[in-house]
Amino acid sequence: MKNISKYFINGLIVIVPIALTAYVVINIFSLAESVLGRHLPIQFPGIGLVAVVMLILLVGWLSSHWLLKRMLELGEKMLGSIPVIKVIYKSFKQVSTAVLESQNLFKQPVLVSYPNEGTKALGFVMTELSPPLAENFEEEHVCVFIPWSLNMTSGVNIIVPKRDIIFLQVTSETALQYVVTAGAIMPERQHRKVNN
């Protein structure tokens, strides 16, 4: 049973990104095909593919020059001047930058008391507290993200004293599988490398 659930999760991990990528790509091509089909006198099957490839090449060429960088800076300034949009855009940009550039995201599984004393929830240590947050505590506190089971895209972010955290010696992969499968797959011990 354990192997079946493991194979199922591994299959989801492989299939879901491929399916989502294919869905996005197909929709981009079909959108380009329908838009160009209405506005261009020339119509042929695959015009959407040609248009998207040309657009990617054009953006890639421009991105190697100062022009696009300048345009992006101006675009960000424009978005930053719109009250509600700037909050949404800045939040998405910070999250995407943190997720794409961080090498330590979801790397340290921990146990914390949540939602009340006497119970424990599995979470992951996130980035260090910024000075405006850290200076409000007399002792060292840590930011911990507790993802909801079966849905890694949502959860709760809590700040707890470091002394109250139990650092787990388990692999981050099996800790994530534990969350995704609602406990069907238990975390496995992390094997330390022995230096010869």
CSV table of C-alpha atoms in Angstrom, one decimal:
chain,number,residue,atom,x,y,z
A,1,MET,CA,0.0,0.0,0.0
A,2,LYS,CA,2.9,2.3,0.9
A,3,ASN,CA,4.5,1.7,-2.6
A,4,ILE,CA,1.2,2.3,-4.4
A,5,SER,CA,0.7,5.7,-2.7
A,6,LYS,CA,4.3,6.6,-3.3
A,7,TYR,CA,4.0,5.7,-7.0
A,8,PHE,CA,0.8,7.7,-7.2
A,9,ILE,CA,2.4,10.8,-5.8
A,10,ASN,CA,5.5,10.4,-8.0
A,11,GLY,CA,3.1,10.1,-11.0
A,12,LEU,CA,1.3,13.3,-10.0
A,13,ILE,CA,4.6,15.1,-9.6
A,14,VAL,CA,5.6,14.1,-13.1
A,15,ILE,CA,2.2,14.5,-14.9
A,16,VAL,CA,0.8,17.7,-13.3
A,17,PRO,CA,3.6,20.1,-14.4
A,18,ILE,CA,3.6,18.5,-17.9
A,19,ALA,CA,-0.2,18.8,-18.2
A,20,LEU,CA,-0.3,22.4,-16.9
A,21,THR,CA,2.5,23.4,-19.3
A,22,ALA,CA,0.7,21.7,-22.2
A,23,TYR,CA,-2.6,23.4,-21.2
A,24,VAL,CA,-0.9,26.9,-21.1
A,25,VAL,CA,1.0,26.4,-24.3
A,26,ILE,CA,-2.1,25.1,-26.3
A,27,ASN,CA,-4.2,28.0,-25.0
A,28,ILE,CA,-1.5,30.5,-26.0
A,29,PHE,CA,-1.3,29.0,-29.5
A,30,SER,CA,-5.1,28.8,-29.9
A,31,LEU,CA,-5.5,32.4,-28.7
A,32,ALA,CA,-2.8,33.6,-31.1
A,33,GLU,CA,-4.4,31.7,-33.9
A,34,SER,CA,-7.8,33.1,-33.3
A,35,VAL,CA,-6.6,36.7,-32.9
A,36,LEU,CA,-4.4,36.6,-35.9
A,37,GLY,CA,-7.0,34.8,-38.0
A,38,ARG,CA,-9.4,37.8,-37.5
A,39,HIS,CA,-6.9,40.5,-38.2
A,40,LEU,CA,-4.5,39.1,-40.8
A,41,PRO,CA,-5.4,38.6,-44.5
A,42,ILE,CA,-3.2,35.5,-44.6
A,43,GLN,CA,-4.6,32.5,-42.8
A,44,PHE,CA,-3.1,29.0,-42.6
A,45,PRO,CA,-2.9,26.3,-40.0
A,46,GLY,CA,-0.1,26.9,-37.5
A,47,ILE,CA,0.0,30.6,-37.8
A,48,GLY,CA,-0.4,30.8,-34.0
A,49,LEU,CA,2.7,28.7,-33.5
A,50,VAL,CA,4.6,30.9,-35.9
A,51,ALA,CA,3.4,34.0,-34.2
A,52,VAL,CA,4.3,32.8,-30.7
A,53,VAL,CA,7.8,31.6,-31.8
A,54,MET,CA,8.4,35.0,-33.5
A,55,LEU,CA,7.2,36.8,-30.3
A,56,ILE,CA,9.5,34.7,-28.1
A,57,LEU,CA,12.5,35.4,-30.4
A,58,LEU,CA,11.6,39.1,-30.5
A,59,VAL,CA,11.4,39.4,-26.7
A,60,GLY,CA,14.6,37.4,-26.4
A,61,TRP,CA,16.4,39.7,-28.8
A,62,LEU,CA,15.1,42.8,-27.1
A,63,SER,CA,16.0,41.5,-23.6
A,64,SER,CA,19.6,41.5,-24.6
A,65,HIS,CA,19.4,45.2,-25.3
A,66,TRP,CA,18.9,48.2,-23.1
A,67,LEU,CA,15.6,49.1,-24.8
A,68,LEU,CA,13.4,46.3,-23.2
A,69,LYS,CA,15.1,46.7,-19.8
A,70,ARG,CA,14.2,50.4,-19.9
A,71,MET,CA,10.6,49.5,-21.0
A,72,LEU,CA,10.3,47.0,-18.2
A,73,GLU,CA,11.5,49.6,-15.7
A,74,LEU,CA,9.0,52.1,-17.0
A,75,GLY,CA,6.2,49.5,-16.9
A,76,GLU,CA,7.0,48.7,-13.2
A,77,LYS,CA,7.0,52.4,-12.4
A,78,MET,CA,3.6,52.7,-14.0
A,79,LEU,CA,2.2,49.7,-12.1
A,80,GLY,CA,3.7,51.1,-8.9
A,81,SER,CA,1.7,54.3,-9.3
A,82,ILE,CA,-1.7,52.5,-9.3
A,83,PRO,CA,-2.8,52.1,-5.7
A,84,VAL,CA,-4.4,48.6,-5.7
A,85,ILE,CA,-2.4,47.1,-8.6
A,86,LYS,CA,1.0,48.0,-7.1
A,87,VAL,CA,0.2,45.9,-4.0
A,88,ILE,CA,-0.9,42.9,-6.1
A,89,TYR,CA,2.0,43.2,-8.6
A,90,LYS,CA,4.6,43.7,-5.9
A,91,SER,CA,3.3,40.7,-3.9
A,92,PHE,CA,3.3,38.4,-6.9
A,93,LYS,CA,6.8,39.6,-7.9
A,94,GLN,CA,8.3,39.0,-4.5
A,95,VAL,CA,6.7,35.6,-4.2
A,96,SER,CA,7.8,34.5,-7.6
A,97,THR,CA,11.3,35.8,-7.0
A,98,ALA,CA,11.5,34.0,-3.6
A,99,VAL,CA,10.2,30.7,-5.1
A,100,LEU,CA,12.3,30.8,-8.2
A,101,GLU,CA,15.6,32.1,-6.7
A,102,SER,CA,15.6,30.5,-3.3
A,103,GLN,CA,17.5,27.3,-2.9
A,104,ASN,CA,16.4,26.8,0.7
A,105,LEU,CA,12.6,26.9,0.3
A,106,PHE,CA,11.0,23.9,2.0
A,107,LYS,CA,14.4,22.6,2.9
A,108,GLN,CA,14.1,22.4,6.7
A,109,PRO,CA,11.1,20.5,8.0
A,110,VAL,CA,10.1,21.2,11.6
A,111,LEU,CA,7.4,20.5,14.2
A,112,VAL,CA,5.6,23.4,15.9
A,113,SER,CA,2.7,23.7,18.3
A,114,TYR,CA,-0.3,24.5,16.1
A,115,PRO,CA,-3.2,25.3,16.3
A,116,ASN,CA,-2.8,25.1,20.1
A,117,GLU,CA,-0.5,23.8,22.8
A,118,GLY,CA,-0.4,20.0,23.0
A,119,THR,CA,-0.7,19.4,19.3
A,120,LYS,CA,2.1,19.5,16.7
A,121,ALA,CA,2.0,20.5,13.0
A,122,LEU,CA,4.6,19.8,10.4
A,123,GLY,CA,5.9,23.0,8.8
A,124,PHE,CA,9.0,24.4,7.0
A,125,VAL,CA,11.4,27.1,8.2
A,126,MET,CA,11.2,30.1,5.8
A,127,THR,CA,13.4,33.2,5.5
A,128,GLU,CA,14.9,35.0,8.5
A,129,LEU,CA,12.8,37.7,10.1
A,130,SER,CA,13.3,41.2,8.8
A,131,PRO,CA,14.7,43.7,11.4
A,132,PRO,CA,11.3,45.5,11.8
A,133,LEU,CA,9.8,42.1,12.9
A,134,ALA,CA,12.8,40.7,14.8
A,135,GLU,CA,13.3,43.8,17.0
A,136,ASN,CA,9.9,43.2,18.6
A,137,PHE,CA,11.0,40.0,20.3
A,138,GLU,CA,13.5,39.6,23.2
A,139,GLU,CA,14.6,36.2,22.0
A,140,GLU,CA,15.1,34.7,18.6
A,141,HIS,CA,12.0,33.8,16.7
A,142,VAL,CA,11.6,31.9,13.4
A,143,CYS,CA,9.1,32.2,10.6
A,144,VAL,CA,7.4,28.8,9.9
A,145,PHE,CA,5.1,28.0,7.0
A,146,ILE,CA,2.5,25.3,7.7
A,147,PRO,CA,1.0,24.1,4.4
A,148,TRP,CA,-2.5,22.6,4.3
A,149,SER,CA,-2.8,18.9,3.5
A,150,LEU,CA,-3.7,18.1,-0.1
A,151,ASN,CA,-3.1,21.7,-1.1
A,152,MET,CA,0.5,23.0,-1.0
A,153,THR,CA,-0.6,26.4,-2.4
A,154,SER,CA,-2.2,27.5,0.8
A,155,GLY,CA,-1.4,27.3,4.5
A,156,VAL,CA,-0.6,29.5,7.5
A,157,ASN,CA,2.6,31.5,8.2
A,158,ILE,CA,3.4,31.7,11.9
A,159,ILE,CA,6.2,33.3,13.9
A,160,VAL,CA,7.4,31.2,16.9
A,161,PRO,CA,10.2,31.2,19.4
A,162,LYS,CA,13.1,29.1,18.1
A,163,ARG,CA,13.3,27.3,21.4
A,164,ASP,CA,9.8,25.9,20.7
A,165,ILE,CA,10.7,24.4,17.4
A,166,ILE,CA,11.6,20.8,16.9
A,167,PHE,CA,14.0,20.5,13.9
A,168,LEU,CA,13.4,17.2,12.1
A,169,GLN,CA,16.1,15.1,10.6
A,170,VAL,CA,14.0,14.0,7.7
A,171,THR,CA,14.2,14.6,3.9
A,172,SER,CA,12.3,17.6,2.7
A,173,GLU,CA,10.9,15.4,-0.2
A,174,THR,CA,9.2,13.0,2.2
A,175,ALA,CA,8.0,15.8,4.4
A,176,LEU,CA,6.3,17.4,1.4
A,177,GLN,CA,4.8,14.0,0.5
A,178,TYR,CA,3.5,13.7,4.0
A,179,VAL,CA,1.7,17.0,3.6
A,180,VAL,CA,0.4,16.3,0.1
A,181,THR,CA,-0.9,12.9,0.9
A,182,ALA,CA,-2.5,14.0,4.3
A,183,GLY,CA,-0.2,11.7,6.2
A,184,ALA,CA,-0.5,8.6,3.9
A,185,ILE,CA,3.3,8.8,3.4
A,186,MET,CA,5.3,9.3,6.5
A,187,PRO,CA,8.6,11.3,6.5
A,188,GLU,CA,11.8,9.3,6.3
A,189,ARG,CA,15.0,9.9,8.1
A,190,GLN,CA,17.7,12.0,6.4
A,191,HIS,CA,20.8,10.0,5.7
A,192,ARG,CA,23.9,11.9,6.5
A,193,LYS,CA,26.8,11.7,4.1
A,194,VAL,CA,29.9,10.1,5.6
A,195,ASN,CA,33.1,11.8,4.6
A,196,ASN,CA,36.0,9.5,3.9
